[in-house]
Amino acid sequence: MNSYQALREGLARRLPDGLTLLSGGRYVPRNHDVDYVFRQKSDFLYLTGVEEPDCLLLLDPVRRRQTLFLPRIDNHHRVWLGHVPDAREARGLYGFSRVMYTDQLPQALRQARGGYRKAYADEAAYKAAGAALRLPNRPAALRDALDELRACKTPAEVERIQRASLVSGQAHRRLMAAARAGLREYQIQAIFEAHCLDAGLKHLAYPSIVAAGANAAVLHYQANNAELKDGELLLVDAGAEDKGYAADITRTFPVNGRFSRRQRDVYSIVLETQKRCIDAARAGVSSVDLHILSMTIIAEGLKSLGLLQGETEGLVENGAVRLFYPHGLTHMLGLDVHDVAGGKKRVIPNPFKIALRFVAKLEPGFVITMEPGIYFIAALLKDPKLRRKHRGSVNFAKAETFLDFGGVRIEDDILVRPHGPPLDLTDVPKEIADVEAACRRG
Ligand code: GLY
Ligand code: MN
Ligand code: MN
């Protein structure tokens, strides 16, 4: 049994009383005869490993049947897009005992639906099935089952993430060595993406963020076109994917290769936060508690810089620290960069009412990011309402002197283990001396 087959069986066991029908992705037109680059839907990739568009998957748990449906390819398709495996080839290639064509779906559903009272189909699959399915649909239960199943990564999945992380890490090292004043952010992006493509990873896990100076204060900065200046920091948040499995890595380093005193002060707080949170990321620990720990260490650090004042606990509770750290510490990583959060059963109370995407106790097999940051964001620091609310806690006059600074984020990908601290899958320099050495290798 291949690993995908085992995952399909896992889903069928979770949804034993209905027919499950899942759609693969389709080409999305961009204009006229051009489509967007195709990337398989994550759920479909998870269960099949099939990277071709226009496929479907049917699971019939009672008869223990798993059927892959392929599009029937005509000569027009062959002329323009080349060969696509036929049913016989696909059996061997993807490890399915039953492969049919999508035009045979109605016939297959009519045979399979007897004895079932419900279906678990995603929206597109339900539409594709049309009248042939004729069972009440429970898409929310399908979503939840997939979220539950995808949370703990199998060793084969971890290997994919490790490879994505390894190649992305090499690319980060390269661009650290190459960065210098006068280059543009997109030239740094080009180094990262060329390295990943050269290593055979043709999809990025998300649009690369290459943010020099104040641009780093834009959390998902996209323009990537400014010039790198001497004396600035450069934040690069970029990761490739291996057969769909993402890496998500951020490093922040000086354009000229040497941290200034001010940069070193802020960077050290973020690094200390990240290292302590990584060490604390053990099985059974709550992701909310980890986030609170990260806010606490950052608040302490900002107090030492004279940017915050008052009791640390209060600065965390009243949200003052979030003016400088307005995002989550961690999210799951897998086939989606912000991967499934583990399903409803895993959700635990979140007393802080901070909108976190991932609220669960850590389990062995979770792959998550650890990405604290400190930013100087004009939209927050100059907001009159926030200034009024936090005037006793934040030294706004001092914070404004940092508005040209941008920000620092350090992000690693880690695997939670049954015992002890996690395995860090990211191997890119982050200690100050190591970062400076990596920058000198240009
Ligand atoms: N690259 C997006 C994130 O770090 O969450
Ligand atoms: Mn991330
Ligand atoms: Mn990231």
Coordinates of C-alpha atoms and ligand atoms in Angstrom, one line a residue:
M1 CA 0.0 0.0 0.0
N2 CA 1.5 3.4 -0.9
S3 CA 1.4 6.2 1.6
Y4 CA -1.5 8.0 -0.3
Q5 CA -3.6 4.9 -0.2
A6 CA -3.1 4.7 3.6
L7 CA -4.3 8.4 3.9
R8 CA -7.4 7.6 1.8
E9 CA -8.2 4.7 4.1
G10 CA -7.8 7.0 7.0
L11 CA -10.4 9.4 5.5
A12 CA -12.8 6.5 4.6
R13 CA -12.5 5.3 8.3
R14 CA -13.5 8.7 9.5
L15 CA -16.5 8.9 7.1
P16 CA -17.6 5.3 7.0
D17 CA -21.3 6.0 6.4
G18 CA -21.3 7.9 3.2
L19 CA -19.8 8.2 -0.3
T20 CA -16.9 10.6 -0.4
L21 CA -16.4 12.6 -3.6
L22 CA -13.5 15.0 -3.9
S23 CA -12.6 17.3 -6.8
G24 CA -9.1 18.0 -8.0
G25 CA -8.3 21.5 -9.3
R26 CA -9.1 22.8 -12.7
Y27 CA -7.2 25.3 -14.9
V28 CA -8.2 28.9 -14.1
P29 CA -8.3 31.1 -17.1
R30 CA -6.2 34.2 -16.9
N31 CA -7.1 35.7 -20.3
H32 CA -7.9 34.5 -23.8
D33 CA -5.8 31.3 -24.3
V34 CA -3.7 31.6 -21.2
D35 CA -4.4 29.9 -17.8
Y36 CA -2.8 30.6 -14.4
V37 CA -0.1 28.2 -13.6
F38 CA -1.8 25.0 -12.3
R39 CA -1.3 23.9 -8.8
Q40 CA -3.3 20.9 -7.5
K41 CA -5.8 21.5 -4.7
S42 CA -4.2 20.6 -1.4
D43 CA -6.9 18.0 -0.2
F44 CA -6.7 16.2 -3.5
L45 CA -2.9 16.2 -3.6
Y46 CA -2.9 14.9 0.0
L47 CA -5.1 11.9 -0.8
T48 CA -3.8 11.0 -4.3
G49 CA -0.4 12.6 -5.1
V50 CA -1.9 13.4 -8.5
E51 CA -0.8 16.7 -9.9
E52 CA -2.9 16.7 -13.1
P53 CA -6.0 19.0 -13.4
D54 CA -9.6 17.9 -13.8
C55 CA -9.6 14.7 -11.8
L56 CA -12.0 13.4 -9.2
L57 CA -11.7 10.9 -6.3
L58 CA -14.5 8.6 -5.1
L59 CA -14.3 6.7 -1.8
D60 CA -16.8 3.9 -1.2
P61 CA -16.0 2.7 2.3
V62 CA -18.6 -0.1 2.4
R63 CA -17.2 -1.8 -0.7
R64 CA -13.7 -0.6 0.3
R65 CA -13.2 0.9 -3.2
Q66 CA -11.1 3.9 -4.1
T67 CA -11.6 5.2 -7.6
L68 CA -9.6 7.9 -9.4
F69 CA -11.3 9.6 -12.3
L70 CA -9.2 11.2 -15.1
P71 CA -10.2 13.6 -17.8
R72 CA -10.5 11.9 -21.2
I73 CA -7.8 13.6 -23.3
D74 CA -8.4 14.5 -26.9
N75 CA -5.9 15.2 -29.7
H76 CA -6.4 19.0 -29.3
H77 CA -5.2 18.6 -25.7
R78 CA -2.3 16.4 -26.8
V79 CA -1.2 19.0 -29.4
W80 CA -1.3 21.9 -27.0
L81 CA -0.5 20.5 -23.6
G82 CA 1.1 17.1 -24.3
H83 CA 0.5 13.7 -22.9
V84 CA -1.6 13.0 -19.8
P85 CA -1.6 9.5 -18.3
D86 CA -4.5 7.2 -19.4
A87 CA -6.3 4.9 -17.0
R88 CA -3.9 2.0 -17.4
E89 CA -0.8 4.2 -16.9
A90 CA -2.4 5.9 -13.9
R91 CA -3.1 2.6 -12.1
G92 CA 0.6 1.9 -11.9
L93 CA 1.7 5.5 -11.5
Y94 CA -0.6 6.5 -8.6
G95 CA -1.3 3.1 -7.0
F96 CA -5.0 3.0 -7.7
S97 CA -6.7 -0.4 -8.4
R98 CA -9.6 1.4 -10.1
V99 CA -9.2 4.2 -12.5
M100 CA -12.0 5.5 -14.7
Y101 CA -12.7 8.6 -16.8
T102 CA -14.7 11.6 -15.5
D103 CA -17.4 11.0 -18.2
Q104 CA -18.0 7.6 -16.4
L105 CA -18.7 9.3 -13.1
P106 CA -22.5 9.2 -13.3
Q107 CA -22.4 5.5 -14.1
A108 CA -20.0 4.8 -11.2
L109 CA -22.1 6.9 -8.8
R110 CA -25.3 5.1 -9.7
Q111 CA -23.6 1.8 -8.9
A112 CA -22.0 3.0 -5.7
R113 CA -24.8 5.0 -4.0
G114 CA -27.0 2.0 -3.1
G115 CA -27.0 1.5 0.7
Y116 CA -25.8 5.0 1.5
R117 CA -27.9 7.8 3.0
K118 CA -25.4 10.6 2.7
A119 CA -22.5 12.0 0.6
Y120 CA -19.4 13.9 1.7
A121 CA -18.6 16.0 -1.3
D122 CA -16.8 19.3 -1.8
E123 CA -18.8 21.9 -3.7
A124 CA -17.2 21.4 -7.1
A125 CA -17.5 17.6 -6.8
Y126 CA -21.1 17.8 -5.8
K127 CA -21.8 19.9 -8.8
A128 CA -19.9 17.5 -11.1
A129 CA -21.9 14.6 -9.8
G130 CA -25.2 16.2 -10.6
A131 CA -28.3 14.0 -10.4
A132 CA -26.3 10.8 -10.3
L133 CA -25.4 11.2 -6.7
R134 CA -28.8 12.0 -5.3
L135 CA -27.7 11.9 -1.6
P136 CA -27.9 14.6 1.0
N137 CA -24.5 16.2 1.2
R138 CA -22.4 17.0 4.3
P139 CA -19.5 19.1 3.1
A140 CA -18.7 20.6 6.5
A141 CA -18.1 17.1 7.9
L142 CA -15.8 16.3 5.0
R143 CA -13.9 19.6 5.7
D144 CA -13.5 18.7 9.4
A145 CA -12.4 15.2 8.7
L146 CA -9.7 16.4 6.3
D147 CA -8.6 19.1 8.8
E148 CA -8.3 16.4 11.5
L149 CA -6.4 14.0 9.3
R150 CA -4.0 16.5 7.7
A151 CA -2.9 17.9 11.1
C152 CA -0.4 15.2 12.1
K153 CA 2.2 14.7 9.4
T154 CA 3.3 11.2 8.4
P155 CA 7.1 10.5 8.0
A156 CA 6.7 10.8 4.2
E157 CA 5.1 14.2 4.6
V158 CA 7.8 15.4 7.0
E159 CA 10.4 14.4 4.4
R160 CA 8.7 16.6 1.8
I161 CA 8.7 19.5 4.2
Q162 CA 12.3 18.8 5.1
R163 CA 13.3 18.9 1.5
A164 CA 11.4 22.1 0.8
S165 CA 13.0 23.6 3.9
L166 CA 16.5 22.4 2.9
V167 CA 16.4 23.9 -0.6
S168 CA 14.7 27.1 0.7
G169 CA 17.4 27.4 3.4
Q170 CA 20.1 27.1 0.8
A171 CA 18.4 29.8 -1.2
H172 CA 18.3 32.1 1.9
R173 CA 22.0 31.6 2.5
R174 CA 22.7 32.5 -1.1
L175 CA 20.8 35.7 -1.1
M176 CA 22.3 36.7 2.3
A177 CA 25.7 36.4 0.7
A178 CA 24.6 38.4 -2.4
A179 CA 22.7 41.2 -0.9
R180 CA 24.3 44.7 -1.0
A181 CA 23.3 48.3 -1.3
G182 CA 22.1 49.3 -4.8
L183 CA 20.4 46.0 -5.6
R184 CA 16.6 46.0 -5.8
E185 CA 14.3 43.8 -3.7
Y186 CA 13.3 41.8 -6.8
Q187 CA 16.9 40.9 -7.6
I188 CA 17.1 39.3 -4.2
Q189 CA 13.8 37.6 -4.9
A190 CA 15.3 36.3 -8.2
I191 CA 18.2 34.7 -6.4
F192 CA 15.8 32.9 -4.1
E193 CA 13.5 31.7 -6.8
A194 CA 16.2 30.8 -9.2
H195 CA 17.8 28.5 -6.6
C196 CA 14.6 26.7 -5.8
L197 CA 13.7 26.2 -9.5
D198 CA 17.2 25.0 -10.2
A199 CA 16.8 22.4 -7.5
G200 CA 13.6 21.2 -9.2
L201 CA 11.1 22.9 -6.9
K202 CA 9.0 24.8 -9.3
H203 CA 6.2 26.1 -7.1
L204 CA 6.7 28.6 -4.3
A205 CA 4.7 28.1 -1.2
Y206 CA 3.5 31.7 -1.2
P207 CA 4.6 35.0 -2.9
S208 CA 8.1 35.9 -1.7
I209 CA 8.3 38.8 0.7
V210 CA 11.5 40.8 0.2
A211 CA 11.3 44.0 2.2
A212 CA 14.1 46.5 2.8
G213 CA 14.0 49.1 5.5
A214 CA 10.6 50.5 6.4
N215 CA 8.9 48.0 3.9
A216 CA 9.5 45.2 6.5
A217 CA 6.8 46.8 8.6
V218 CA 4.3 45.6 5.9
L219 CA 3.6 42.1 7.1
H220 CA 2.8 40.6 3.7
Y221 CA 4.7 43.1 1.6
Q222 CA 4.3 42.4 -2.1
A223 CA 5.8 45.2 -4.2
N224 CA 9.5 43.9 -4.0
N225 CA 10.8 46.7 -6.1
A226 CA 12.6 49.1 -3.8
E227 CA 16.4 49.7 -3.7
L228 CA 18.4 48.2 -0.9
K229 CA 20.2 50.9 1.1
D230 CA 23.3 50.9 3.2
G231 CA 22.3 50.9 6.9
E232 CA 18.9 49.2 6.4
L233 CA 17.8 45.7 7.4
L234 CA 16.4 43.4 4.8
L235 CA 13.6 41.0 5.7
V236 CA 13.1 38.0 3.4
D237 CA 10.2 35.7 4.0
A238 CA 10.2 33.0 1.3
G239 CA 9.7 29.3 0.9
A240 CA 9.3 26.8 -1.9
E241 CA 7.2 23.6 -1.9
D242 CA 8.1 20.0 -2.6
K243 CA 5.2 18.1 -4.2
G244 CA 2.9 20.6 -2.5
Y245 CA 4.6 20.6 0.9
A246 CA 5.6 24.1 2.0
A247 CA 8.6 25.7 3.7
D248 CA 8.0 29.0 5.3
I249 CA 11.3 30.8 6.4
T250 CA 12.1 34.3 7.3
R251 CA 15.4 35.9 8.0
T252 CA 16.2 39.5 8.6
F253 CA 19.8 40.8 8.1
P254 CA 21.7 44.0 7.5
V255 CA 22.1 45.1 3.9
N256 CA 25.8 46.1 4.6
G257 CA 26.4 42.9 6.6
R258 CA 26.9 44.5 10.0
F259 CA 24.1 45.1 12.5
S260 CA 24.0 48.6 14.0
R261 CA 23.5 48.9 17.7
R262 CA 19.8 49.7 17.3
Q263 CA 19.3 46.8 14.9
R264 CA 21.2 44.5 17.2
D265 CA 18.9 45.5 20.2
V266 CA 15.7 44.8 18.4
Y267 CA 17.0 41.7 16.6
S268 CA 18.2 40.1 19.9
I269 CA 14.8 40.4 21.5
V270 CA 13.2 38.6 18.5
L271 CA 15.9 35.9 18.5
E272 CA 15.6 35.3 22.2
T273 CA 11.8 35.1 21.9
Q274 CA 12.0 32.6 19.0
K275 CA 14.6 30.4 20.7
R276 CA 12.6 30.2 24.0
C277 CA 9.4 29.6 22.2
I278 CA 10.9 26.8 20.1
D279 CA 12.3 25.2 23.2
A280 CA 8.8 25.4 24.8
A281 CA 7.0 23.9 21.8
R282 CA 6.5 20.4 23.2
A283 CA 3.7 17.9 22.9
G284 CA 0.8 18.9 25.1
V285 CA 1.6 22.6 25.2
S286 CA -1.1 25.0 24.0
S287 CA -0.5 27.2 21.0
V288 CA -2.2 30.0 22.8
D289 CA 0.2 29.7 25.8
L290 CA 3.1 29.8 23.4
H291 CA 1.7 33.0 21.8
I292 CA 1.3 34.5 25.3
L293 CA 4.9 33.5 26.1
S294 CA 6.1 35.2 22.9
M295 CA 4.2 38.4 23.8
T296 CA 5.6 38.3 27.3
I297 CA 9.2 38.1 26.2
I298 CA 8.8 40.7 23.5
A299 CA 7.1 43.1 26.0
E300 CA 10.0 42.6 28.5
G301 CA 12.4 43.4 25.6
L302 CA 10.5 46.5 24.5
K303 CA 10.5 47.7 28.1
S304 CA 14.3 47.4 28.2
L305 CA 14.4 49.6 25.1
G306 CA 12.2 52.2 26.7
L307 CA 9.4 51.6 24.2
L308 CA 6.9 50.1 26.6
Q309 CA 6.4 50.8 30.3
G310 CA 4.5 49.2 33.1
E311 CA 3.8 45.7 34.3
T312 CA 4.6 43.1 31.6
E313 CA 1.4 41.1 32.3
G314 CA -0.7 44.3 31.8
L315 CA 1.1 45.1 28.5
V316 CA 0.2 41.7 27.2
E317 CA -3.3 41.8 28.5
N318 CA -4.2 45.3 27.4
G319 CA -2.7 44.7 23.9
A320 CA 0.0 47.3 24.0
V321 CA 2.6 44.8 22.9
R322 CA 0.5 44.0 19.9
L323 CA 1.2 47.5 18.5
F324 CA 4.7 46.1 17.8
Y325 CA 3.8 42.5 17.3
P326 CA 0.4 42.3 15.6
H327 CA 0.5 38.7 14.3
G328 CA 0.5 35.1 15.6
L329 CA 3.6 33.3 16.7
T330 CA 2.8 30.1 14.9
H331 CA 0.6 28.3 12.3
M332 CA 0.5 24.8 11.0
L333 CA 2.6 24.1 7.9
G334 CA 1.9 21.4 5.4
L335 CA 0.3 21.4 1.9
D336 CA -0.9 24.9 2.6
V337 CA 1.5 27.5 4.1
H338 CA -1.1 28.4 6.6
D339 CA -2.2 24.8 6.9
V340 CA -5.3 23.2 8.4
A341 CA -5.6 24.0 12.1
G342 CA -6.5 20.4 13.2
G343 CA -10.3 20.3 13.0
K344 CA -13.0 21.3 15.6
K345 CA -12.2 18.6 18.1
R346 CA -8.8 20.0 18.7
V347 CA -9.9 23.6 19.4
I348 CA -9.1 24.7 23.0
P349 CA -10.3 27.8 24.8
N350 CA -8.5 31.0 23.9
P351 CA -9.0 33.3 26.8
F352 CA -7.0 36.1 25.1
K353 CA -9.6 36.7 22.4
I354 CA -6.8 37.4 20.0
A355 CA -7.8 36.2 16.5
L356 CA -5.4 33.2 16.1
R357 CA -5.7 30.8 13.2
F358 CA -4.3 27.9 15.1
V359 CA -5.6 27.2 18.6
A360 CA -4.8 23.7 19.7
K361 CA -2.5 21.7 22.0
L362 CA 0.6 20.6 20.2
E363 CA 0.9 17.0 19.2
P364 CA 3.7 14.9 17.9
G365 CA 3.7 15.1 14.1
F366 CA 2.6 18.7 14.0
V367 CA 4.8 20.8 11.8
I368 CA 4.5 24.4 12.8
T369 CA 6.2 27.7 12.3
M370 CA 7.8 29.8 15.0
E371 CA 7.9 33.4 13.8
P372 CA 7.9 36.2 16.4
G373 CA 8.6 39.7 15.1
I374 CA 8.9 43.3 16.2
Y375 CA 7.7 46.0 13.7
F376 CA 7.3 49.8 13.7
I377 CA 4.1 50.3 11.8
A378 CA 2.9 53.8 11.2
A379 CA -0.7 52.7 10.8
L380 CA -0.7 51.5 14.4
L381 CA 1.7 53.9 16.0
K382 CA 0.0 56.9 14.6
D383 CA -3.6 55.7 15.1
P384 CA -5.3 58.3 17.4
K385 CA -7.5 55.8 19.1
L386 CA -4.6 53.4 19.9
R387 CA -2.5 56.3 21.1
R388 CA -5.2 57.3 23.5
K389 CA -5.8 53.7 24.7
H390 CA -2.1 53.0 25.2
R391 CA -0.7 56.4 26.2
G392 CA 0.3 55.1 29.7
S393 CA 2.0 52.0 28.2
V394 CA 3.8 53.0 25.0
N395 CA 6.4 55.7 24.7
F396 CA 5.0 57.0 21.4
A397 CA 7.6 59.7 21.0
K398 CA 10.4 57.2 21.2
A399 CA 8.5 54.7 19.0
E400 CA 8.2 57.3 16.3
T401 CA 12.0 57.6 16.1
F402 CA 11.9 54.0 14.8
L403 CA 9.4 54.6 12.0
D404 CA 12.2 54.2 9.4
F405 CA 13.4 50.9 10.9
G406 CA 10.8 48.6 9.4
G407 CA 10.9 45.4 11.4
V408 CA 12.5 42.1 12.3
R409 CA 10.9 38.6 11.9
I410 CA 12.7 35.3 12.4
E411 CA 10.8 32.3 11.2
D412 CA 11.7 28.6 11.4
D413 CA 9.7 25.4 10.7
I414 CA 9.7 22.9 13.4
L415 CA 8.4 19.3 14.0
V416 CA 6.8 18.6 17.4
R417 CA 8.1 15.3 18.8
P418 CA 6.6 12.9 21.3
H419 CA 9.1 13.9 24.0
G420 CA 11.5 16.9 24.5
P421 CA 12.0 19.9 22.3
P422 CA 11.0 19.9 18.7
L423 CA 13.2 19.2 15.7
D424 CA 14.1 22.4 13.9
L425 CA 13.8 21.8 10.1
T426 CA 15.3 25.1 9.2
D427 CA 19.0 25.5 8.8
V428 CA 19.8 29.1 8.0
P429 CA 22.0 31.3 10.2
K430 CA 20.2 33.4 12.8
E431 CA 22.7 34.1 15.6
I432 CA 24.1 37.6 15.1
A433 CA 27.7 36.5 14.4
D434 CA 26.5 33.7 12.0
V435 CA 24.2 36.1 10.1
E436 CA 27.1 38.6 9.7
A437 CA 29.4 35.8 8.5
A438 CA 26.7 34.6 6.0
C439 CA 26.5 38.1 4.7
R440 CA 30.3 38.3 4.3
R441 CA 30.4 35.3 2.0
G442 CA 29.3 37.5 -1.0
Ligands
GLY1 N1 4.8 33.7 4.9 C1 3.6 33.9 5.6 C2 3.8 33.7 7.0 O1 4.9 33.7 7.5 O2 2.8 33.4 7.7
MN2 MN 4.6 31.7 8.6
MN3 MN 6.6 33.4 6.5

